[in-house]
Amino acid sequence: MKEMMFSLDDIKRIMEIDEIIDKGLGNNSISQEDIEVLLNEGREKYMEILEKENY
């Protein structure tokens, strides 16, 4: 069985980003620019996880 190289904190941060975007969209308090910044952060974290898993 392959050992996971990402941490629970990595997953938690991705979930937090998703929640921030959902709440902002729900009450119309988030700008398109903020969404893009958060999505980019989420993508970067996701790519870090994928890179760790490939080693």
PDB file of C-alpha atoms in Angstrom:
ATOM      1  CA  MET A   1       0.000   0.000   0.000  1.00  0.00           C
ATOM      2  CA  LYS A   2       1.367   3.383  -1.003  1.00  0.00           C
ATOM      3  CA  GLU A   3       1.946   5.893   1.792  1.00  0.00           C
ATOM      4  CA  MET A   4       0.175   9.223   1.333  1.00  0.00           C
ATOM      5  CA  MET A   5       2.580  12.130   1.094  1.00  0.00           C
ATOM      6  CA  PHE A   6       0.077  14.919   1.654  1.00  0.00           C
ATOM      7  CA  SER A   7      -1.148  16.086   5.013  1.00  0.00           C
ATOM      8  CA  LEU A   8      -4.565  16.520   6.490  1.00  0.00           C
ATOM      9  CA  ASP A   9      -3.807  20.257   6.561  1.00  0.00           C
ATOM     10  CA  ASP A  10      -3.457  20.217   2.759  1.00  0.00           C
ATOM     11  CA  ILE A  11      -6.933  18.751   2.402  1.00  0.00           C
ATOM     12  CA  LYS A  12      -8.375  21.055   5.063  1.00  0.00           C
ATOM     13  CA  ARG A  13      -7.084  24.129   3.226  1.00  0.00           C
ATOM     14  CA  ILE A  14      -8.685  23.032  -0.037  1.00  0.00           C
ATOM     15  CA  MET A  15     -11.959  22.473   1.815  1.00  0.00           C
ATOM     16  CA  GLU A  16     -11.689  25.914   3.464  1.00  0.00           C
ATOM     17  CA  ILE A  17     -11.191  27.571   0.083  1.00  0.00           C
ATOM     18  CA  ASP A  18     -14.258  25.803  -1.269  1.00  0.00           C
ATOM     19  CA  GLU A  19     -16.307  26.886   1.749  1.00  0.00           C
ATOM     20  CA  ILE A  20     -15.199  30.523   1.465  1.00  0.00           C
ATOM     21  CA  ILE A  21     -16.221  30.610  -2.192  1.00  0.00           C
ATOM     22  CA  ASP A  22     -19.561  28.904  -1.494  1.00  0.00           C
ATOM     23  CA  LYS A  23     -20.435  31.322   1.318  1.00  0.00           C
ATOM     24  CA  GLY A  24     -19.383  34.326  -0.742  1.00  0.00           C
ATOM     25  CA  LEU A  25     -21.484  33.221  -3.690  1.00  0.00           C
ATOM     26  CA  GLY A  26     -24.419  32.453  -1.414  1.00  0.00           C
ATOM     27  CA  ASN A  27     -24.617  35.961  -0.015  1.00  0.00           C
ATOM     28  CA  ASN A  28     -23.115  37.826  -2.998  1.00  0.00           C
ATOM     29  CA  SER A  29     -20.202  39.102  -0.910  1.00  0.00           C
ATOM     30  CA  ILE A  30     -17.315  37.807  -3.012  1.00  0.00           C
ATOM     31  CA  SER A  31     -15.883  39.446  -6.105  1.00  0.00           C
ATOM     32  CA  GLN A  32     -14.796  37.668  -9.260  1.00  0.00           C
ATOM     33  CA  GLU A  33     -11.216  38.692  -8.517  1.00  0.00           C
ATOM     34  CA  ASP A  34     -11.376  37.129  -5.036  1.00  0.00           C
ATOM     35  CA  ILE A  35     -12.828  33.939  -6.508  1.00  0.00           C
ATOM     36  CA  GLU A  36      -9.964  33.734  -8.997  1.00  0.00           C
ATOM     37  CA  VAL A  37      -7.367  34.265  -6.261  1.00  0.00           C
ATOM     38  CA  LEU A  38      -8.926  31.542  -4.112  1.00  0.00           C
ATOM     39  CA  LEU A  39      -9.275  29.138  -7.035  1.00  0.00           C
ATOM     40  CA  ASN A  40      -5.630  29.671  -7.950  1.00  0.00           C
ATOM     41  CA  GLU A  41      -4.617  28.930  -4.366  1.00  0.00           C
ATOM     42  CA  GLY A  42      -6.740  25.783  -4.459  1.00  0.00           C
ATOM     43  CA  ARG A  43      -5.182  24.682  -7.750  1.00  0.00           C
ATOM     44  CA  GLU A  44      -1.685  25.258  -6.387  1.00  0.00           C
ATOM     45  CA  LYS A  45      -2.436  23.193  -3.291  1.00  0.00           C
ATOM     46  CA  TYR A  46      -3.971  20.450  -5.452  1.00  0.00           C
ATOM     47  CA  MET A  47      -0.884  20.400  -7.683  1.00  0.00           C
ATOM     48  CA  GLU A  48       1.356  20.152  -4.605  1.00  0.00           C
ATOM     49  CA  ILE A  49      -0.627  17.106  -3.490  1.00  0.00           C
ATOM     50  CA  LEU A  50      -0.345  15.493  -6.924  1.00  0.00           C
ATOM     51  CA  GLU A  51       3.396  16.136  -7.034  1.00  0.00           C
ATOM     52  CA  LYS A  52       3.850  14.598  -3.582  1.00  0.00           C
ATOM     53  CA  GLU A  53       1.848  11.556  -4.630  1.00  0.00           C
ATOM     54  CA  ASN A  54       4.016  10.979  -7.706  1.00  0.00           C
ATOM     55  CA  TYR A  55       7.156  10.546  -5.598  1.00  0.00           C
TER      56      TYR A  55
END
